Coordinates of C-alpha atoms and ligand atoms in Angstrom, one line a residue:
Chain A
X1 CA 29.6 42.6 -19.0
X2 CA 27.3 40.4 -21.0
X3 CA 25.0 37.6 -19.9
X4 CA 26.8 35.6 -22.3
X5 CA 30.5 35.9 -22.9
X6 CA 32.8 33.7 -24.9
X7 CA 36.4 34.3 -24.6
X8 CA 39.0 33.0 -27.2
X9 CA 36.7 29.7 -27.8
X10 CA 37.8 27.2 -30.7
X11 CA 36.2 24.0 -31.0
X12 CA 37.8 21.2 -33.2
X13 CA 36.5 17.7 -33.9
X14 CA 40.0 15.9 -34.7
X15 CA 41.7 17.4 -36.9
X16 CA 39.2 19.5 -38.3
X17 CA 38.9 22.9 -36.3
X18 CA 35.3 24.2 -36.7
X19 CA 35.2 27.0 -34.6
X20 CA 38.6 29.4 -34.6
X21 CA 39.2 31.8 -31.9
X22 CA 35.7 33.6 -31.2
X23 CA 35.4 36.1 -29.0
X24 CA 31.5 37.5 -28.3
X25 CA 29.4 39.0 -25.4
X26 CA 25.9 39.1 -25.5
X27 CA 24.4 41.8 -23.6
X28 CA 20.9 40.6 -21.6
X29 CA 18.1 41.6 -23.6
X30 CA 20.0 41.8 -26.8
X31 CA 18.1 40.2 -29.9
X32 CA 21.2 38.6 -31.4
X33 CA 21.5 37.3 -35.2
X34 CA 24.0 35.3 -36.9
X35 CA 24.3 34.9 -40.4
X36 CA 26.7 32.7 -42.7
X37 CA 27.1 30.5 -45.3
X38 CA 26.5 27.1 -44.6
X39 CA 29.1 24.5 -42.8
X40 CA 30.3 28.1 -41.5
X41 CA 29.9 26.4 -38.1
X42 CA 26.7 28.6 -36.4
X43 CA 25.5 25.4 -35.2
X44 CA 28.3 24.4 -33.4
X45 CA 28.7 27.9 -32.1
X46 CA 25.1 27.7 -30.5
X47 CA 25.8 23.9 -29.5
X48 CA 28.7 24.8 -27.9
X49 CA 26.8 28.2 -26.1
X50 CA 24.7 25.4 -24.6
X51 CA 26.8 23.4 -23.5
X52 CA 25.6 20.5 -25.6
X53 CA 29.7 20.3 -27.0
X54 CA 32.6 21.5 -24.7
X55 CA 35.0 24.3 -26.3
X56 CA 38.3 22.7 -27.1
X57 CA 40.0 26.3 -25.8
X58 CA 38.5 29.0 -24.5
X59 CA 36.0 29.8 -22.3
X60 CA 32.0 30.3 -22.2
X61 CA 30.4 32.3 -19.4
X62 CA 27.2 32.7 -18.0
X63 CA 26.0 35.6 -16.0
X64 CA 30.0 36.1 -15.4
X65 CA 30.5 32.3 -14.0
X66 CA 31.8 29.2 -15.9
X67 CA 29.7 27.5 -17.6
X68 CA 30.8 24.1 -16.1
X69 CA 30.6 25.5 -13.0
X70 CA 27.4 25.2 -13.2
X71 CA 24.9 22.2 -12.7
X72 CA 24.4 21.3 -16.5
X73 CA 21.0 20.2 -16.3
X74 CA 19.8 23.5 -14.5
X75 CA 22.4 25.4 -17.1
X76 CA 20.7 24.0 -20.3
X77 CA 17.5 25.1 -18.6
X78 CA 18.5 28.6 -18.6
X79 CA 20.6 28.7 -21.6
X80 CA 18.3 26.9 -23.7
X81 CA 18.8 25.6 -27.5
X82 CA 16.1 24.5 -30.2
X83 CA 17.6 22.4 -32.2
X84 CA 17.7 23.0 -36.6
X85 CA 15.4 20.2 -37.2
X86 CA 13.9 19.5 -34.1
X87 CA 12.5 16.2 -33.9
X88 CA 9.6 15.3 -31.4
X89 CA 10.7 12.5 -29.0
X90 CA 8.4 9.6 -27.5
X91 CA 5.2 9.3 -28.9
X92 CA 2.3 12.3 -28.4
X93 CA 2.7 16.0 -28.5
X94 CA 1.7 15.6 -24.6
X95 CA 4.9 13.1 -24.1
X96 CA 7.0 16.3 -25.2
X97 CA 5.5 19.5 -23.6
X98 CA 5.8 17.7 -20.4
X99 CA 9.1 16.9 -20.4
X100 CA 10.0 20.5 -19.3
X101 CA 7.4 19.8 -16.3
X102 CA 9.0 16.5 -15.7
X103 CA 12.6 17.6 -15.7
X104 CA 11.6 20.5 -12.8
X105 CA 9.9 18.0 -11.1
X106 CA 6.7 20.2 -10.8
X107 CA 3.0 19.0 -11.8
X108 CA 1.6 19.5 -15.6
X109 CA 0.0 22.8 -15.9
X110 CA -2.8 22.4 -18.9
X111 CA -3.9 26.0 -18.5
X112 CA -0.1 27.1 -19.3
X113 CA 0.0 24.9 -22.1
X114 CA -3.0 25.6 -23.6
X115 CA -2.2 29.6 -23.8
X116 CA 1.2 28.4 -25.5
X117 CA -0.1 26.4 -28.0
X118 CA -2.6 28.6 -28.8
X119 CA 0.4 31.4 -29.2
X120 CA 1.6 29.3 -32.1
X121 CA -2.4 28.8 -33.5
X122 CA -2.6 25.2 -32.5
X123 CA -5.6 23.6 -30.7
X124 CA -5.2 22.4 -26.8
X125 CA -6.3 18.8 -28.2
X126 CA -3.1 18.5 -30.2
X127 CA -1.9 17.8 -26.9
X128 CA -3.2 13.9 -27.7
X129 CA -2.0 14.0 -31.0
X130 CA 0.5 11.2 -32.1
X131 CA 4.0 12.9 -33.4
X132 CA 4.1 10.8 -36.5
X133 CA 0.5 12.7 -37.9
X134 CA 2.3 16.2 -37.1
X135 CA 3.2 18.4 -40.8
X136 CA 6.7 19.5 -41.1
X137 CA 5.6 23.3 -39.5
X138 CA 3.5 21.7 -36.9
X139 CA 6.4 19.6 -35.3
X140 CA 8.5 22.8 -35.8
X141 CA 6.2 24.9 -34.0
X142 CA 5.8 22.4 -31.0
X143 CA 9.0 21.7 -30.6
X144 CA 9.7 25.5 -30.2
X145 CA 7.2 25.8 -27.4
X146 CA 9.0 22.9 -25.5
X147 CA 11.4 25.7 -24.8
X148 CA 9.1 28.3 -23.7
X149 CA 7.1 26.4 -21.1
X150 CA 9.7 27.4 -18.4
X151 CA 11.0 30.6 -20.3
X152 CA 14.9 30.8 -20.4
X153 CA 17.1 33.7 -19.9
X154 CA 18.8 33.1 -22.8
X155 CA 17.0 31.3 -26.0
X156 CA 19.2 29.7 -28.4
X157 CA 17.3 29.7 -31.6
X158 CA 19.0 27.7 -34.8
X159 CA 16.9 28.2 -38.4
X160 CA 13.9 27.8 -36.4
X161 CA 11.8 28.8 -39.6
X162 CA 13.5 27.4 -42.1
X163 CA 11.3 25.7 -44.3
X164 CA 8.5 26.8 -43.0
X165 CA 5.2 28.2 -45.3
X166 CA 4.4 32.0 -44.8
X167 CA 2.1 31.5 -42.3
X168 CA 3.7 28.8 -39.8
X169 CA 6.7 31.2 -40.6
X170 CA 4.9 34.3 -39.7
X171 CA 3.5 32.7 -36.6
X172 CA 6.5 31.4 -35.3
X173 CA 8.6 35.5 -36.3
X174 CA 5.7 36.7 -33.6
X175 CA 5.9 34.6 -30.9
X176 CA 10.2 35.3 -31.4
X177 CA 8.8 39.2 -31.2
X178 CA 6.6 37.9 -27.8
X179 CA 9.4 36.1 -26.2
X180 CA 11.8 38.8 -26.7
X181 CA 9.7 41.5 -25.1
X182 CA 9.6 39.3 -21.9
X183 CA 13.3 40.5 -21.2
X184 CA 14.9 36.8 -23.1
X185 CA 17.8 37.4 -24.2
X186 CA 17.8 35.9 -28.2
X187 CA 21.1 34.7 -30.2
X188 CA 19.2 33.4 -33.5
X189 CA 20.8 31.9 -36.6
X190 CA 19.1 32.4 -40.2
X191 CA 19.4 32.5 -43.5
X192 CA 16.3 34.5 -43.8
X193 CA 16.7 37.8 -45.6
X194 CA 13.7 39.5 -44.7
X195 CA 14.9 38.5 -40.8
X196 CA 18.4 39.6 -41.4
X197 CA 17.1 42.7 -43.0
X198 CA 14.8 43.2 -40.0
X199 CA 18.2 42.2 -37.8
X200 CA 18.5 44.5 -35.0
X201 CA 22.2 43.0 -34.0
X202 CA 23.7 41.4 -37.1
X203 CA 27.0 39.1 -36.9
X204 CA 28.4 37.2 -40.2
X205 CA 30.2 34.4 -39.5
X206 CA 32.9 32.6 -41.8
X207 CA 34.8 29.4 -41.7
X208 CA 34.6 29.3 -38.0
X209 CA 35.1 32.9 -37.4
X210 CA 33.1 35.8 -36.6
X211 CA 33.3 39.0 -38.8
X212 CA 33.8 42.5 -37.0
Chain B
X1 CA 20.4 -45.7 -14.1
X2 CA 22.0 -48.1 -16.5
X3 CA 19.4 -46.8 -19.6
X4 CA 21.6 -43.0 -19.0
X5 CA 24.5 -44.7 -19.6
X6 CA 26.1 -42.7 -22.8
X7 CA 29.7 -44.3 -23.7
X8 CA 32.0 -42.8 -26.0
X9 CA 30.8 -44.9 -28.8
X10 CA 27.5 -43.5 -28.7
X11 CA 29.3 -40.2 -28.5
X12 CA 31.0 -40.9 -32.0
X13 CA 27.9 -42.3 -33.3
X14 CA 25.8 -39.2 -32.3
X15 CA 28.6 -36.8 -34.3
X16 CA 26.8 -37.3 -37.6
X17 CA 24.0 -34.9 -35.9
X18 CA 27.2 -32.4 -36.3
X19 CA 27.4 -33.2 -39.5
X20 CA 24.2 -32.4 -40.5
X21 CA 24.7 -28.7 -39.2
X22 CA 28.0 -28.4 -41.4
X23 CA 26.2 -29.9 -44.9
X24 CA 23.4 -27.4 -44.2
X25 CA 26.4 -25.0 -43.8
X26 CA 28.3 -26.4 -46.6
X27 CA 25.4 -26.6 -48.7
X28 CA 24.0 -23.0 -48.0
X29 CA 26.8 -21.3 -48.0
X30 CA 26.7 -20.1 -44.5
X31 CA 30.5 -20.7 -43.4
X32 CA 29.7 -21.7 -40.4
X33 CA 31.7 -25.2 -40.7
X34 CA 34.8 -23.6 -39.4
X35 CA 32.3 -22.0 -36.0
X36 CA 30.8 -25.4 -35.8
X37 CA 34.0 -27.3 -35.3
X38 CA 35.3 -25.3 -33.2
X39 CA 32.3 -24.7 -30.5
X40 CA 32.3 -28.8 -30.7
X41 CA 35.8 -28.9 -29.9
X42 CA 35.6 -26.4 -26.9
X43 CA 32.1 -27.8 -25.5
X44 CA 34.2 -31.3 -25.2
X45 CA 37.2 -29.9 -23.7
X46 CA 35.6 -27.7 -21.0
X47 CA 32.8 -30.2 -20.3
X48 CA 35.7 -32.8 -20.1
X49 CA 37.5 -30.8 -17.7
X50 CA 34.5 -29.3 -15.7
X51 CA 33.1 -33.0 -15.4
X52 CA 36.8 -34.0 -14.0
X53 CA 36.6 -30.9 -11.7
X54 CA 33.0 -31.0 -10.7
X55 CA 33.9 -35.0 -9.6
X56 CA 36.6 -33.9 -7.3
X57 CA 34.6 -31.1 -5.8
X58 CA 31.6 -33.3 -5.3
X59 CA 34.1 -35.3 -3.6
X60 CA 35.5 -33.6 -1.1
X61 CA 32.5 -31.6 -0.3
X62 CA 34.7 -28.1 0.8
X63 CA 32.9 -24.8 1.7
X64 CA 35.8 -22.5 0.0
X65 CA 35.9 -25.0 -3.3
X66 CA 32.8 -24.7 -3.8
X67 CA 32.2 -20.7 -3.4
X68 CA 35.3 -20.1 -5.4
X69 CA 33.6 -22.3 -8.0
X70 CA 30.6 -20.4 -7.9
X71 CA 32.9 -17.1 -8.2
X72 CA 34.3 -18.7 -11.2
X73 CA 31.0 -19.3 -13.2
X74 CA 29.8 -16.0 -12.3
X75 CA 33.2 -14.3 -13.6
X76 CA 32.8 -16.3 -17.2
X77 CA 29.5 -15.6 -17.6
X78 CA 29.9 -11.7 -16.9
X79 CA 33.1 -12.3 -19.3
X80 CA 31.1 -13.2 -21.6
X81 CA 28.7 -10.9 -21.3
X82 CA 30.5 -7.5 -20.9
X83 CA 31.8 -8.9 -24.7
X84 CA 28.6 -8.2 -25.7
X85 CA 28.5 -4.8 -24.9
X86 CA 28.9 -2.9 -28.3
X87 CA 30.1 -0.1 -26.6
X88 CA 33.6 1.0 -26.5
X89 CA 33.6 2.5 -23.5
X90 CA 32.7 -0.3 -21.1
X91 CA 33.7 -1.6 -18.2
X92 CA 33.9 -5.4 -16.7
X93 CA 33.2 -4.3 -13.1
X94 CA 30.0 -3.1 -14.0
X95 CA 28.8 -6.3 -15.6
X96 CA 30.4 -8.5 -13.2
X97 CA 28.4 -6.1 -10.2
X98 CA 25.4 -6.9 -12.3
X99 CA 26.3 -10.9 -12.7
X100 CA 27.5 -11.1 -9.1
X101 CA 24.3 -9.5 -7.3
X102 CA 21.7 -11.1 -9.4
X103 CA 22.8 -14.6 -9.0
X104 CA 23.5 -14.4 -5.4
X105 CA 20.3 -12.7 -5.1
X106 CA 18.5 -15.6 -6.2
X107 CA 20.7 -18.1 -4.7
X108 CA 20.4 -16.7 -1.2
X109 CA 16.4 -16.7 -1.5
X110 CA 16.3 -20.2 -2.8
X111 CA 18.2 -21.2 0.1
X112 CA 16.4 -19.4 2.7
X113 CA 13.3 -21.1 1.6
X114 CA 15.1 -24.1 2.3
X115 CA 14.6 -25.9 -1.3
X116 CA 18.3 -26.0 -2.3
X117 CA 20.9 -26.6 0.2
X118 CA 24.7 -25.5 0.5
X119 CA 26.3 -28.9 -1.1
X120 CA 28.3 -28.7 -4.0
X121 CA 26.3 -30.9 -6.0
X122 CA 23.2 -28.7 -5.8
X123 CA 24.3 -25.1 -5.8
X124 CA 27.0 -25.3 -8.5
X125 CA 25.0 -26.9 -11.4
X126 CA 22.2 -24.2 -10.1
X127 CA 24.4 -21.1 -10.4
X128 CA 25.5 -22.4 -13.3
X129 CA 21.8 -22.3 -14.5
X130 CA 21.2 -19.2 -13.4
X131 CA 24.2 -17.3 -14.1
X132 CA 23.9 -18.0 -17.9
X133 CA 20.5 -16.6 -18.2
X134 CA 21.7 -13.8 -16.8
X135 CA 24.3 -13.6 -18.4
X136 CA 22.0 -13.9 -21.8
X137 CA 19.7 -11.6 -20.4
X138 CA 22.3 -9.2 -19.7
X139 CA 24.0 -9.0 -23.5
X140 CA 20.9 -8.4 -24.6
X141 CA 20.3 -5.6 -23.0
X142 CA 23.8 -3.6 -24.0
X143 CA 22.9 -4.7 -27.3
X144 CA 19.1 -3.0 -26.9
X145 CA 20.8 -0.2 -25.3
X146 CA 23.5 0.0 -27.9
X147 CA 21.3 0.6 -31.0
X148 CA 19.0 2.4 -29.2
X149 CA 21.1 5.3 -28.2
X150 CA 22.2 5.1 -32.3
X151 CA 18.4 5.2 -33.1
X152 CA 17.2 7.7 -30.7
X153 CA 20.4 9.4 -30.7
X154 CA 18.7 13.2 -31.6
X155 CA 15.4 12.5 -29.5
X156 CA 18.4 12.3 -26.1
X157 CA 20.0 15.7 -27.2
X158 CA 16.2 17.2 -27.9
X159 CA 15.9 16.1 -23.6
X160 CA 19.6 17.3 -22.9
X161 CA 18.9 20.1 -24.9
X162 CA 16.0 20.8 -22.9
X163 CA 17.7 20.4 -19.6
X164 CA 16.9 16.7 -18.6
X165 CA 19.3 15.1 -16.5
X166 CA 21.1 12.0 -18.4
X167 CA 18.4 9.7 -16.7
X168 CA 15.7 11.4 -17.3
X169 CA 16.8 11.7 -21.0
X170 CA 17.9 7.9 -21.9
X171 CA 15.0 6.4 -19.1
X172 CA 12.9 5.8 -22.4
X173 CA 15.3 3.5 -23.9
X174 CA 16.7 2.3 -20.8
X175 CA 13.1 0.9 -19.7
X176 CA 12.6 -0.2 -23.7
X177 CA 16.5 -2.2 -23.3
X178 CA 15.1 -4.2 -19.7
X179 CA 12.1 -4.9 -21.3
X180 CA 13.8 -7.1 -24.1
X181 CA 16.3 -8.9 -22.3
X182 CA 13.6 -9.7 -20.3
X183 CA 11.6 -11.1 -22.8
X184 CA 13.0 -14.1 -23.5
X185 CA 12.4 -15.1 -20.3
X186 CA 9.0 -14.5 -19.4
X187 CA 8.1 -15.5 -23.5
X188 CA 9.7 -19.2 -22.3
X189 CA 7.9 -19.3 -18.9
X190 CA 4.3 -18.8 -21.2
X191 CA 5.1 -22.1 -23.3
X192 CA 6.6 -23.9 -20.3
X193 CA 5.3 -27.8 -20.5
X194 CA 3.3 -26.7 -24.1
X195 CA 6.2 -26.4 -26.1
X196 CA 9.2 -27.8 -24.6
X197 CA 9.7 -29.5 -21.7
X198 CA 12.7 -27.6 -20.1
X199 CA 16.6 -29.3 -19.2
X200 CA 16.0 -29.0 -15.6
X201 CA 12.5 -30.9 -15.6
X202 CA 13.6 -33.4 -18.3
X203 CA 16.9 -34.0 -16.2
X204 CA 14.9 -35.0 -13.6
X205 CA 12.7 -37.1 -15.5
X206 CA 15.3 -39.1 -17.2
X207 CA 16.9 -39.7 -14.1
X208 CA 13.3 -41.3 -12.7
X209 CA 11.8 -38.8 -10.8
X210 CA 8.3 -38.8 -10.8
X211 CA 7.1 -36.1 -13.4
X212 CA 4.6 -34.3 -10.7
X213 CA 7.5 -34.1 -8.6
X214 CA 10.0 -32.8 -11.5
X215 CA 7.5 -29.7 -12.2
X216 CA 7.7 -28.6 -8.6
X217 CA 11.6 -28.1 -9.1
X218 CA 10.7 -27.0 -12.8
X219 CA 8.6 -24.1 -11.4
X220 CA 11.3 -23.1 -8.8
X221 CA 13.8 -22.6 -11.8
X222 CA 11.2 -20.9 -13.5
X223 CA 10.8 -18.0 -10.7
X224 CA 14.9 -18.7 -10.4
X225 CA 15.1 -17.5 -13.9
X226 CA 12.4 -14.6 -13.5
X227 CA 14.3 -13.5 -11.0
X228 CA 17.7 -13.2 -11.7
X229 CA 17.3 -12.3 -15.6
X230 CA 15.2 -8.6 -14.1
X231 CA 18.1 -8.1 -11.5
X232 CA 21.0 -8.6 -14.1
X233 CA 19.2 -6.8 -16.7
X234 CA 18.3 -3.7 -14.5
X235 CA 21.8 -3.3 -12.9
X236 CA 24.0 -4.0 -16.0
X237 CA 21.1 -1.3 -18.0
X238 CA 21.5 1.4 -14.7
X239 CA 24.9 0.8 -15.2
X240 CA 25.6 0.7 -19.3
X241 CA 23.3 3.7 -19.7
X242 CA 25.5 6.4 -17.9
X243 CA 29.0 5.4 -20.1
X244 CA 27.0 7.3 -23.3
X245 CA 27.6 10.2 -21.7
X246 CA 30.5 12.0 -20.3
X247 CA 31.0 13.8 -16.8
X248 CA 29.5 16.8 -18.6
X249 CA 26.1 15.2 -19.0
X250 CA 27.1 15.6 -23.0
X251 CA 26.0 12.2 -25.3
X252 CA 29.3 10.8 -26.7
X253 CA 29.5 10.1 -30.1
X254 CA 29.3 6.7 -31.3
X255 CA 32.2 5.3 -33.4
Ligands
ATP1 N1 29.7 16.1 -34.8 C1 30.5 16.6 -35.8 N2 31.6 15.9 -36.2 C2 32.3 16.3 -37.1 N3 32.1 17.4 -37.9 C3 31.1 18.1 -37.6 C4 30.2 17.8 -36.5 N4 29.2 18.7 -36.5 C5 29.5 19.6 -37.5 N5 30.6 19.2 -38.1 C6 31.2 20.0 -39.2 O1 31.5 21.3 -38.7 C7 31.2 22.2 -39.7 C8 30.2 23.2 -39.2 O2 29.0 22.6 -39.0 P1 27.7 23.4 -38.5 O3 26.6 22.4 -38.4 O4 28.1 24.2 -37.3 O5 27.4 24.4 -39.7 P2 26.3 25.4 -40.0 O6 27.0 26.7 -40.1 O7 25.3 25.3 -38.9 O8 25.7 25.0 -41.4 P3 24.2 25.0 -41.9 O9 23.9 26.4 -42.2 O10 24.2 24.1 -43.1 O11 23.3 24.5 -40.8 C9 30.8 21.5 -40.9 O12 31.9 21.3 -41.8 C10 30.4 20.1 -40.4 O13 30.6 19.1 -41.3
MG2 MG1 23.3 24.7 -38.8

């Protein structure tokens, strides 16, 4: 049985279904990608995986118990999405890479934070930087991290590198290699063809459903 | 007191102030003529009847009258104030808990200090006073709230995202939402006596009080105000905050 298992989930938003009938299970460790043409609905598959959006039918398990049988805060912490587009919330990088601190109600840890921000090549005195001075790839790469201060069993990763340049991307592709080898399970979603060429577990998905 | 004597020709007299508000309407195409007339109409009716009411309560001086009264101003003003909330899914009780426990909150402290005592004549006009600053202070705060949580609304799915609990994800905006309808209020108190002389001090004034004396009370309503505008906004904002999610900790969408 899979760390992740969705049984016969559809999600629709009115009238509109957006996700028909998917069935998937994720074994633990797996290094999961998801492919599709846009509007396919891979957002709202991984939104729904973590428990951002409720399944309209169908069910979502985690480690073989329902996911709202679960405390949803400690849930999210486990089954952890990075949004497409993050955006940075409140106003320094420091505001956001404590939250995770915060939210576990445990003291900040600089030395941990410094050895994460220096996986994605930034500087510990980013820390005190103002969000609004952050590039595009510098927000994406801090927002990343703010899911890897408390690492997840299962990381939820949604075009993490999209629009990134060649080296923020190829920064970011190795610290998805680094988090992987530390036994996280990965479900990502790209439109990156040398990433699904390099897909070790590829899934296509269409109008709501996934291909066999 | 014969030079506060205001008779009902004065009254008719002093309408042309109203219509100077309706030519600036007229005039600057605000459309306000048909607002205007109608906010004149009901501040005479229900100052006519509450002046009637107030008479007879004043009168016979009763316990119950005058609590139920008291339970009556608080239930308009948090009326009035839950129809401020922008949000569709809100609820009176919430507003009238916040109403209800900030004004007697500040009642029951003025009267333990001993400077306003249980007679009709003193604690209606007061809960009056204080209930519609809460009240004000209140609806501003749902309205803070309101467009905040459109604002913000990806920055609180980044901190559910991340595994916040709903407070910890909205305490941003919820402290940011307190802190205007606050505002007003301590904004006021900082021009007190410098810009305006405030109705409760200039009541007493007109009426012949000695001005050193009138400050004293002026001061009390000032702390009255401070007071019960922090405890409405923080009960009706602890409140408000929790109905943009649902029993999922998910953020509801706004319609
Ligand atoms: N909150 C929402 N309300 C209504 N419709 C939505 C909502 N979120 C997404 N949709 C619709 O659901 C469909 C799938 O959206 P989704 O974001 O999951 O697509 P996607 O596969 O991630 O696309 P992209 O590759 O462009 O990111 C789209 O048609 C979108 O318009
Ligand atoms: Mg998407």
């Amino acid at each position: 049985m899979g760390i992740i298992e969705l049984q016969n989930v559809s999600y629709a938003d009115g009238d509109q279904t957006i996700i028909h009938h998917v069935d998937l299970s994720v074994t633990a460790g797996d290094f999961l990608t998801i492919s599709g043409p846009s509007g396919c609905g891979k957002s709202t598959l991984l939104k729904l995986i973590a428990s951002l959006i409720s399944p309209t039918s169908g069910t979502i398990s985690f480690n073989g118990k329902n996911q709202n049988d679960y405390d949803y805060p400690t849930y999210r912490q486990q089954v952890s999405y990075c949004f497409q587009q993050p955006t940075l919330f409140d106003t320094s990088v420091l505001d956001n890479l404590s939250l995770p601190f915060q939210i576990r109600g445990v003291p900040f840890d600089e030395n941990k934070i410094s050895a994460l921000l220096q996986l994605v090549d930034l500087p510990l005195t980013f820390l005190d930087k103002k969000i609004i001075d952050l590039s595009g790839g510098e927000k994406q790469r801090v927002a990343l991290i703010r899911n890897l201060v408390f690492p997840p069993q299962v990381l939820l990763l949604d075009e993490v590198t999209v629009g990134l340049d060649t080296r923020s991307k190829t920064i970011v592709q190795a610290l998805i290699k680094n988090v992987q080898h530390q036994a996280t399970t990965l479900i990502q979603v790209t439109h990156d063809e040398t990433e699904i060429a390099a897909a070790a577990h590829l899934i296509e998905m269409r109008q709501g459903a996934l291909q066999k | 007191m014969s030079q506060l004597l205001v008779n009902n020709v004065t009254l008719v007299f002093a309408f042309a102030l109203v219509l100077v508000a309706m030519l600036i309407s007229y005039r600057e195409k605000l459309g306000l003529n048909k607002d205007i007339l109608l906010s004149i109409f009901r501040a005479i009716v229900q100052l006519t009847l509450i002046g009637y009411v107030l008479k007879y309560i004043f009168k016979i001086n009763n316990t119950f009258l005058t609590i139920l009264m008291c339970l009556f101003i608080i239930f308009n003003a948090a009326w009035n104030a839950y129809k401020r909330n922008p949000n569709s899914n809100r609820n009176y009780w919430e507003t009238f808990a916040a109403l209800f426990i900030s004004t007697t909150i500040t009642l029951g402290i003025i009267m333990l200090t001993g400077s306003l005592k249980f007679i009709p004549s003193q604690v209606i006009p007061i809960t009056g006073m204080i209930a519609s600053n809460s009240m004000v202070a209140v609806g501003l705060c749902y309205r803070n709230l309101h467009s905040q949580f459109r604002d913000q609304r990806q920055q609180i799915l980044e901190k559910l995202a991340l595994g916040a609990p709903i407070k910890l994800a909205a305490i941003t905006i919820l402290r940011e939402s307190i802190k205007t309808a606050m505002q007003p209020t301590i904004d006021s108190a900082k021009t007190m006596g410098l810009v305006s002389l405030p109705g409760m001090m200039s009541g007493l004034i007109f009426a012949g009080v000695d001005p050193v004396s009138a400050i004293r009370y002026q001061i009390l309503v000032t702390f009255m105000l401070l007071s019960t505008t922090s405890l409405g906004a923080i009960i009706a904002g602890y409140l408000a905050y929790r109905r943009y999610f649902n029993d999922r900790q998910q953020l509801l969408d706004q319609n």
